[in-house]
Coordinates of C-alpha atoms in Angstrom, one line a residue:
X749 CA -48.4 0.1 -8.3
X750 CA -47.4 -0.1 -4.5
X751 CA -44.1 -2.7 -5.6
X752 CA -43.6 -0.5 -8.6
X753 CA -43.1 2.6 -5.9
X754 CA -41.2 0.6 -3.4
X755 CA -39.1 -1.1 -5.8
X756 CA -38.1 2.4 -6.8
X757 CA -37.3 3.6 -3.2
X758 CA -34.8 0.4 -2.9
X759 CA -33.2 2.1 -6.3
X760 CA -33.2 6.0 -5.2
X761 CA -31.7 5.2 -1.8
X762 CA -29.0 3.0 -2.3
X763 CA -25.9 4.1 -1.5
X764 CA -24.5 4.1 -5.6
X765 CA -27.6 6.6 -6.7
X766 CA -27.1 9.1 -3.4
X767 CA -23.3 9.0 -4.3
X768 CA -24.1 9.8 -7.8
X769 CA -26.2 12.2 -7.1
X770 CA -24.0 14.0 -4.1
X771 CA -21.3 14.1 -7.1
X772 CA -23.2 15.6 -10.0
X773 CA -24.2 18.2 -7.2
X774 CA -21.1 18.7 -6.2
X775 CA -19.6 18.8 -9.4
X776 CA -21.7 21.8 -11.0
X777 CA -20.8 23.4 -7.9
X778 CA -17.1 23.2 -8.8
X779 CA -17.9 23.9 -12.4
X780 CA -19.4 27.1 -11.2
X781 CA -15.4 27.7 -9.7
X782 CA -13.6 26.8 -12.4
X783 CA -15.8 29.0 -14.9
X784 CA -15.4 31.5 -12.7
X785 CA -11.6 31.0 -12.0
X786 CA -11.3 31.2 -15.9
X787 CA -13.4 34.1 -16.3
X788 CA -12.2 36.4 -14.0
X789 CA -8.5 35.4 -13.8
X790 CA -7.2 33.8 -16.6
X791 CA -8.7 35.2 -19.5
X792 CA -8.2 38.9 -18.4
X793 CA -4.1 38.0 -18.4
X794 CA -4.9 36.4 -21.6
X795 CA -6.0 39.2 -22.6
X796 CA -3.5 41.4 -21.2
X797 CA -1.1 40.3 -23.8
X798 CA -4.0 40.6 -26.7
X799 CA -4.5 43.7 -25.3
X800 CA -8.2 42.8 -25.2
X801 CA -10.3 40.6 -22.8
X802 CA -10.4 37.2 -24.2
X803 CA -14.0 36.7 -24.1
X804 CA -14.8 39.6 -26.1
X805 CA -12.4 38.3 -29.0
X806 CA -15.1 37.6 -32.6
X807 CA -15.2 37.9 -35.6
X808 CA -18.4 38.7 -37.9
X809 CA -18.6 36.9 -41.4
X810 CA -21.8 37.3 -43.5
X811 CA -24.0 39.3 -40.4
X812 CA -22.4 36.6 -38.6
X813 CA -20.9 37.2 -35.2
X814 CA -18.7 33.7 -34.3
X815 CA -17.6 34.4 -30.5
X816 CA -14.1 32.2 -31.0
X817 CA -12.9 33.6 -27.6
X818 CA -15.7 32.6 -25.3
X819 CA -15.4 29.3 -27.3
X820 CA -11.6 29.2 -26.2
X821 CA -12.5 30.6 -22.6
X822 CA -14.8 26.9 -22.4
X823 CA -12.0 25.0 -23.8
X824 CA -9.8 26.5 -20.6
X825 CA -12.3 25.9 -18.4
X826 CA -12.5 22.1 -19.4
X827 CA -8.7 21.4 -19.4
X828 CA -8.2 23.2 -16.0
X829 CA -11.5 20.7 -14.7
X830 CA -10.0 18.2 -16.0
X831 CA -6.8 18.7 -14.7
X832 CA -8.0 19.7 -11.2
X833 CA -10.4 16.1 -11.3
X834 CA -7.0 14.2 -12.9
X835 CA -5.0 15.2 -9.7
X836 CA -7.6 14.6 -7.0
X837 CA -8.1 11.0 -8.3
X838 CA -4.5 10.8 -8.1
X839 CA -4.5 11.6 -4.5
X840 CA -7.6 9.6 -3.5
X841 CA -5.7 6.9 -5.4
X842 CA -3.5 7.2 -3.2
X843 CA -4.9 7.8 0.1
X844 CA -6.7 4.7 -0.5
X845 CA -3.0 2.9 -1.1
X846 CA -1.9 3.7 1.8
X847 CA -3.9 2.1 4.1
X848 CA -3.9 -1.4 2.6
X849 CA -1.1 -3.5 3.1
X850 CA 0.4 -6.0 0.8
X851 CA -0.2 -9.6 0.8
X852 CA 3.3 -11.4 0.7
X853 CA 2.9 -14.0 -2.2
X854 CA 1.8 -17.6 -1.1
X855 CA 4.3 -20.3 -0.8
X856 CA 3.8 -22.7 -4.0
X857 CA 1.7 -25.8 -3.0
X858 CA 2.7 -27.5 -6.5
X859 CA 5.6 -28.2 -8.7
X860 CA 6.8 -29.8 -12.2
X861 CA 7.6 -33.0 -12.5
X862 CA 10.9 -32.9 -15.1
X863 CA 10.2 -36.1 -16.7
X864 CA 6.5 -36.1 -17.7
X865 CA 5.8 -32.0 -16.7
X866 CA 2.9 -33.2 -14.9
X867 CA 1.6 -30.8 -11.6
X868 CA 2.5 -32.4 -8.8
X869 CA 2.3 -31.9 -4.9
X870 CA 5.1 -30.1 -3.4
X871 CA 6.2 -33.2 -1.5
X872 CA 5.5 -35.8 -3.5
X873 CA 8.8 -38.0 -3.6
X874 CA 7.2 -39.7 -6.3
X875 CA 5.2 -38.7 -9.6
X876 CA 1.7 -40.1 -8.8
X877 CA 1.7 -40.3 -13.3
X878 CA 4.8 -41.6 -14.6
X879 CA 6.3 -43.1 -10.7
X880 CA 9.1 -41.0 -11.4
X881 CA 11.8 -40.4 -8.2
X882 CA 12.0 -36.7 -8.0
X883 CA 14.9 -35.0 -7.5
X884 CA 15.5 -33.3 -4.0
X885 CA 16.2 -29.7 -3.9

C-alpha cells in the first residue's frame, strides 16, 4: 500500500497533472466570464432588436416549455470561448516563435552518382560501385 501511495504522489505532482489541473481551474474561471459577458451584454442587444431579452425567448408545446433562447445564449457563449481560446493559442504560438531561431539547412554530405544513381560521398572522385570518374562541378 505504501508504493501504491507514493507511486501516486510521483503521478499527482508532476509537472503535466499540476498544469492540467492549474488549466481546468483556470478555465471554469474564464467560463464564468464569458457566461457572464454573454449574459449581461450580448444577449440584452440581442434582445434589443427582438424587443425581448434573449434568454427569456420559449416556446411551450404540449405543457412543454423548450427555453430555445437560453439554448442559443450557450451556443454564444461557446463560439465566443472558442474564439477567445483560438486567438490566445495563436499568440502563444507565436510568442514561442519568436524566440527560437532557425537552423540554416546542412550542407549535403552525399550525392548521385549519374551513371549507376548510387549515394555517394561528396568527394568521391570515383564511384566506390560502378569506378565511374565523376564529373566535377
Amino acid at each position: 500500500m505504501k508504493k501504491f501511495v507514493q507511486e501516486f504522489k510521483t503521478f499527482a505532482l508532476r509537472g503535466n497533472v499540476m498544469d492540467m489541473a492549474i488549466g481546468v481551474i483556470i478555465g471554469g474561471a474564464f467560463s464564468s466570464i464569458v457566461t457572464s459577458f454573454t449574459e449581461n451584454l450580448i444577449s440584452p442587444i440581442i434582445g434589443m432588436l427582438g424587443g425581448a431579452n434573449f434568454d427569456q425567448y420559449s416556446v411551450t408545446l404540449l405543457g412543454a416549455t423548450f427555453k430555445y433562447g437560453a439554448f442559443l445564449t450557450t451556443v454564444v457563449n461557446f463560439i465566443i470561448m472558442a474564439f477567445v481560446l483560438f486567438c490566445m493559442i495563436k499568440v502563444v504560438n507565436r510568442m514561442t516563435m519568436l524566440g527560437k531561431k532557425s537552423e540554416p539547412a546542412a550542407a549535403p554530405t552525399t550525392k548521385t552518382c549519374p551513371y549507376c544513381l548510387s549515394e555517394i560521398n561528396i568527394k568521391a572522385t570515383r564511384c566506390p560501385h560502378c569506378t565511374s570518374e565523376q564529373p566535377t562541378e
